[in-house]
Coordinates of C-alpha atoms in Angstrom, one line a residue:
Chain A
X76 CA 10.6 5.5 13.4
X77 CA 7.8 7.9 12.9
X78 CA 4.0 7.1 14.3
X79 CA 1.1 7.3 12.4
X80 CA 0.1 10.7 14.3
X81 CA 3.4 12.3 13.6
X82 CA 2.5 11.2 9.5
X83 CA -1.4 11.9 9.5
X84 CA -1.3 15.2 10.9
X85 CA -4.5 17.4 11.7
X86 CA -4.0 19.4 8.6
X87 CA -3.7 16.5 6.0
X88 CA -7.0 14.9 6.6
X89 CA -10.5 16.3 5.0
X90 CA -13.7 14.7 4.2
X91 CA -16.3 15.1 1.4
X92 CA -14.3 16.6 -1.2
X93 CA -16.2 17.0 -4.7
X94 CA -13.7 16.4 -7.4
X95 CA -14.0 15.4 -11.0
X96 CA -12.3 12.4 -11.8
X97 CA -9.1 10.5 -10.7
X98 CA -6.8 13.3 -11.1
X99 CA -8.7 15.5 -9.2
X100 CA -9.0 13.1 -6.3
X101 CA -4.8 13.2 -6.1
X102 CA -4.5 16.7 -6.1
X103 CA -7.5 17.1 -3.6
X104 CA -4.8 15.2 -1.4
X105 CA -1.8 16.8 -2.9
X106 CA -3.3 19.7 -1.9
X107 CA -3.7 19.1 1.9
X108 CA 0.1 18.0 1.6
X109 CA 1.3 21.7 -0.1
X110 CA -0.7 23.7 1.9
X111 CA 0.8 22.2 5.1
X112 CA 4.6 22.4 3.3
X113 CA 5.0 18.8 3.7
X114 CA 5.9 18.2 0.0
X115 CA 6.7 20.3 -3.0
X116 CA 4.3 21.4 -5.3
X117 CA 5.7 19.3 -7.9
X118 CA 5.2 16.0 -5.9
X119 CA 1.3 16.3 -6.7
X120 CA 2.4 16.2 -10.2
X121 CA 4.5 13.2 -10.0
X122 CA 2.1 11.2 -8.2
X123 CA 0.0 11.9 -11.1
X124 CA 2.7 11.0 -13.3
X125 CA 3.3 7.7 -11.5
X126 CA -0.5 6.5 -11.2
X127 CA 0.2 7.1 -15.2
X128 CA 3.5 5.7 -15.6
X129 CA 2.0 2.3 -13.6
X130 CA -1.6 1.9 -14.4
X131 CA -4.1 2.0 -11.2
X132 CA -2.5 -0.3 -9.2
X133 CA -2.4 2.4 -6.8
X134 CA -6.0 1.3 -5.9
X135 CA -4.7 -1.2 -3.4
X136 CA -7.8 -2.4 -1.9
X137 CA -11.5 -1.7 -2.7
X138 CA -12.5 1.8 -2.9
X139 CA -9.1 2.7 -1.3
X140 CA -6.3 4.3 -3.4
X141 CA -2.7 5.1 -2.2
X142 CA -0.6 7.4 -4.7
X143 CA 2.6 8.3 -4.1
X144 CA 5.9 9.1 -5.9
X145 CA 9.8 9.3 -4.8
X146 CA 11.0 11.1 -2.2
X147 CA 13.8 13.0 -4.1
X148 CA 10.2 14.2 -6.3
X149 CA 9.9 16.9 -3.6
X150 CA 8.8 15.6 -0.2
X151 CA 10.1 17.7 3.0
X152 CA 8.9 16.1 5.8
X153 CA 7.1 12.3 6.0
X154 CA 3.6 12.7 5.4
X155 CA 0.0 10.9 4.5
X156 CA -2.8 12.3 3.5
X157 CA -6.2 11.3 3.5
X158 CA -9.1 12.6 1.7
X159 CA -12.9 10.9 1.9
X160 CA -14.5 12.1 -1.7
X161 CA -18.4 13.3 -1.2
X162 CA -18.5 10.9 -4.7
X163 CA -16.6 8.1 -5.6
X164 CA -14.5 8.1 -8.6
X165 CA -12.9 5.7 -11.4
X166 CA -9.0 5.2 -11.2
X167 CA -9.6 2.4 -14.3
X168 CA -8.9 -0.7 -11.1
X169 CA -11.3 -3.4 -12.3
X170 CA -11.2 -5.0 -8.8
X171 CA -11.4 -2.2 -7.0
X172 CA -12.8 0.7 -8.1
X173 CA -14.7 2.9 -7.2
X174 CA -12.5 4.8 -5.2
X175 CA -13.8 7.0 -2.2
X176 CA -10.9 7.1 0.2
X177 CA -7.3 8.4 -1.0
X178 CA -4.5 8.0 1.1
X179 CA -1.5 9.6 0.0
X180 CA 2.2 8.7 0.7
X181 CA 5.1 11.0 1.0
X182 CA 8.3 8.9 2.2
X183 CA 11.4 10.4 3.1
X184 CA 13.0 7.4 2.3
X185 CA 12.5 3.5 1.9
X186 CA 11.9 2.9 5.9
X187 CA 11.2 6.1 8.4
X188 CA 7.3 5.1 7.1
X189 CA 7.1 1.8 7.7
X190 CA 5.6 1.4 11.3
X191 CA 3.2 3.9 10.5
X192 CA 2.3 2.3 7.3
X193 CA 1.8 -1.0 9.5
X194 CA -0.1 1.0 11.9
X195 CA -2.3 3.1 8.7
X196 CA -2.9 -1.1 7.3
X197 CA -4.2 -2.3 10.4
X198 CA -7.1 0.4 10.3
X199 CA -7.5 0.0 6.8
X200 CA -7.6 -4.4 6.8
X201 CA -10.3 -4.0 9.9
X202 CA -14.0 -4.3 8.6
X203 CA -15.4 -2.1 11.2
X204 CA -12.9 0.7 10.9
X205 CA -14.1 0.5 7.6
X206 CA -17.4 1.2 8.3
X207 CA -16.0 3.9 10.6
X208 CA -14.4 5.4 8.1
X209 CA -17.3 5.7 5.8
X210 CA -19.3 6.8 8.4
X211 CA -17.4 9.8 10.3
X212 CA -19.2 12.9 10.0
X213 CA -16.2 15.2 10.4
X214 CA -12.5 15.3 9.8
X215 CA -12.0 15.0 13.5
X216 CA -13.8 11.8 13.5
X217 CA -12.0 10.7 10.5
X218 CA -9.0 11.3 12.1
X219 CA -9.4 9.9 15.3
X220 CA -10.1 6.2 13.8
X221 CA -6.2 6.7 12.4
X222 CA -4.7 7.9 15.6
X223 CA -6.8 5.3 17.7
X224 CA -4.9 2.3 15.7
Chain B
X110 CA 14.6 -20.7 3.3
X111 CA 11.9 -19.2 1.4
X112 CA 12.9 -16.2 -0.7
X113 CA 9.9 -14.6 -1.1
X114 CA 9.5 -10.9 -3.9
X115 CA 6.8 -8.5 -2.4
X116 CA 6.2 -6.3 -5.6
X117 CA 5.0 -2.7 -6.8
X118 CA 5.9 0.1 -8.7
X119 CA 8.3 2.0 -6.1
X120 CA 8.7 -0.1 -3.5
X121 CA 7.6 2.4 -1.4
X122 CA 3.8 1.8 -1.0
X123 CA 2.1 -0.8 -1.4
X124 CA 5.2 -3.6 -2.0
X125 CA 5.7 -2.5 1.8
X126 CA 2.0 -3.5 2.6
X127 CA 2.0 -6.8 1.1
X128 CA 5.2 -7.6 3.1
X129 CA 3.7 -6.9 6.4
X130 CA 0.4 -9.4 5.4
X131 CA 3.2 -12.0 4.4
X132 CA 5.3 -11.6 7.5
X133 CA 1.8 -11.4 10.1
X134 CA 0.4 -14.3 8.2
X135 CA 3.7 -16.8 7.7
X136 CA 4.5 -16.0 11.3
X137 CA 1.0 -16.8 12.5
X138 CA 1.0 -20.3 11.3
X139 CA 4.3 -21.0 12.7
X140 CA 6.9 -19.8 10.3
X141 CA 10.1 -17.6 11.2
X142 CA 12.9 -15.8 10.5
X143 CA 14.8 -19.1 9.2
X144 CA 12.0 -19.6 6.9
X145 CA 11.6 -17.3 4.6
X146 CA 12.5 -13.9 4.1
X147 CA 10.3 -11.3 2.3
X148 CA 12.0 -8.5 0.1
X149 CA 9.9 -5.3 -1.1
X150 CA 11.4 -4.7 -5.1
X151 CA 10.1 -2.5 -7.5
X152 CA 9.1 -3.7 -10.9
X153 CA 11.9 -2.3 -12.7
X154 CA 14.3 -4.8 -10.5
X155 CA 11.5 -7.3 -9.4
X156 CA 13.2 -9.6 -11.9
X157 CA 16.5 -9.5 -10.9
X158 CA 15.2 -10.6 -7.5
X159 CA 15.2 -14.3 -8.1
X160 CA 12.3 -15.9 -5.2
X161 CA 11.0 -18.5 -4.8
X162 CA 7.3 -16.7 -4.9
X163 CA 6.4 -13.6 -6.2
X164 CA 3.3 -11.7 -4.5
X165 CA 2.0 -8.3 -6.8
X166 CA -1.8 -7.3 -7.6
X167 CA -2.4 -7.9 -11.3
X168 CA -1.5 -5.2 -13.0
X169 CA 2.5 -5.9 -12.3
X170 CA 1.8 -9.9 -12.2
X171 CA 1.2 -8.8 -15.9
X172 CA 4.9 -8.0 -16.6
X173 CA 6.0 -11.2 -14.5
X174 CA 5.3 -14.2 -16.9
X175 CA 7.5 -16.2 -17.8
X176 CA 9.4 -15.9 -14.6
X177 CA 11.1 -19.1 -13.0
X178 CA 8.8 -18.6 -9.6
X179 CA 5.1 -18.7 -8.6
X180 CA 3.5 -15.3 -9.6
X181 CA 0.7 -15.0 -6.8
X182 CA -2.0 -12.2 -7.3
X183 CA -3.5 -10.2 -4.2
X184 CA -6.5 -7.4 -4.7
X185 CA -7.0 -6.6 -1.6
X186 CA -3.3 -5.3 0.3
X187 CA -4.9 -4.9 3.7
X188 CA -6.6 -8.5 4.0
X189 CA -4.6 -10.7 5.1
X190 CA -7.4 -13.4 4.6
X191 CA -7.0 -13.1 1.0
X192 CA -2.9 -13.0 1.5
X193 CA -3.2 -16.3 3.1
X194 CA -5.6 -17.7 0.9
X195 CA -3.3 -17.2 -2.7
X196 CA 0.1 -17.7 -0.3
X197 CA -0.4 -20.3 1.9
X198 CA -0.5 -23.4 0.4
X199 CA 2.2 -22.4 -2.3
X200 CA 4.3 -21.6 0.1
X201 CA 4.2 -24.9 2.3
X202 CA 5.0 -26.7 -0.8
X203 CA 7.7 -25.3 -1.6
X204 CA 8.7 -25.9 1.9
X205 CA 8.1 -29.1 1.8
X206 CA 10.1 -29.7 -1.6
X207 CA 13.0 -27.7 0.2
X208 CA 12.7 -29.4 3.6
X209 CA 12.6 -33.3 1.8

């Protein structure tokens, strides 16, 4: 099984990143994940294609939005991503929305992420590391509320 | 036992998610392994799945009418408050009903 720090590495975390819409949010992410060869450049597209294929369920609690796609769509290593916007953006979530944290999921497979996704849910179900979150003033700080869980 | 359908698109995400809320907050209040069980399906299958409950966000609780279960709606996946709030009480009914 595979802990949250060995899934939210130092390179797949950034904060206040402009972007223009939705779209731009997942690839902000996507990008993080290429640029530290944990997925395929095409994975970025899928998860585009599957926020599409779905609707923005993806938008799994308020303000926070988790895309993903399948692991045979190009994922080398078991990965998240997480990217605090400098503006929040509509995914079309009438619960939820706007969205200013994305949290991207790369699985290997159906289980390897699981604790850290447990681990990843009990920051993001705790009010204050919410406020944390909104608050950090650098990745680092970002980070660290992740790898503290 | 409780057969219990944690949906979402892949199965991957956030159908894992809602199982954990449903497995933290059944086991909190007393409930085990002999129970209920909770399976993460995607929707493409969900059907096939035959619970007794259904838990999905609304967008997928969409494509589940006129399914022979309770269809229960969460927003939030990371509160379990508002998992035990739409789960709870359907759920000990059921178990009740099964348990007569």
């Amino acid at each position: 099984m595979i802990d949250v720090k060995e899934l939210i590495r130092e390179n797949l975390i950034d904060v206040d990143v402009s972007v223009e819409d939705w779209q731009g949010a997942i690839r902000a992410a996507g990008k993080l994940m290429v640029e530290d060869e944990a997925v395929e450049e095409r994975f970025v597209d899928a998860m585009i294609r599957v926020a599409k294929e779905f609707g923005p369920y993806i938008v799994v609690a308020p303000g926070i939005a988790l895309p993903h796609a399948r692991p045979e769509d190009g994922v080398i290593k078991a990965s998240i991503a997480i990217v605090r916007l400098a503006t929040p953006v509509e995914f079309g979530n009438e619960d939820n929305d706007p969205v200013y944290l994305v949290v991207a999921l790369a699985a290997i497979d159906h289980d390897q992420h699981i604790d850290g996704l447990r681990q990843l849910a009990l920051v993001l179900g705790d009010d204050d590391k919410i406020e944390a979150i909104k608050k950090a003033a650098t990745k680092e700080e970002l980070l660290d509320i992740f790898w503290s869980s | 036992m409780i057969k219990i359908s944690a949906v979402c698109g892949m199965g991957l995400g956030s159908g894992l998610l809602v199982k954990m809320g449903i497995e933290r907050v059944l086991e909190r209040h007393g409930f085990g392994r002999k129970d209920f069980r909770v399976e993460v399906a995607d929707i493409s299958t969900a059907r096939a799945t035959t619970p007794d409950i259904f838990v999905t966000t609304a967008e997928f609780a969409k494509s589940l009418r006129e399914v022979d279960a309770e269809v229960i709606t969460v927003k939030n996946l990371f509160n379990e408050g508002e998992i035990e709030e739409a789960l709870l009480d359907v759920f000990k009914r059921i178990y009740e009903e099964k348990n007569k």
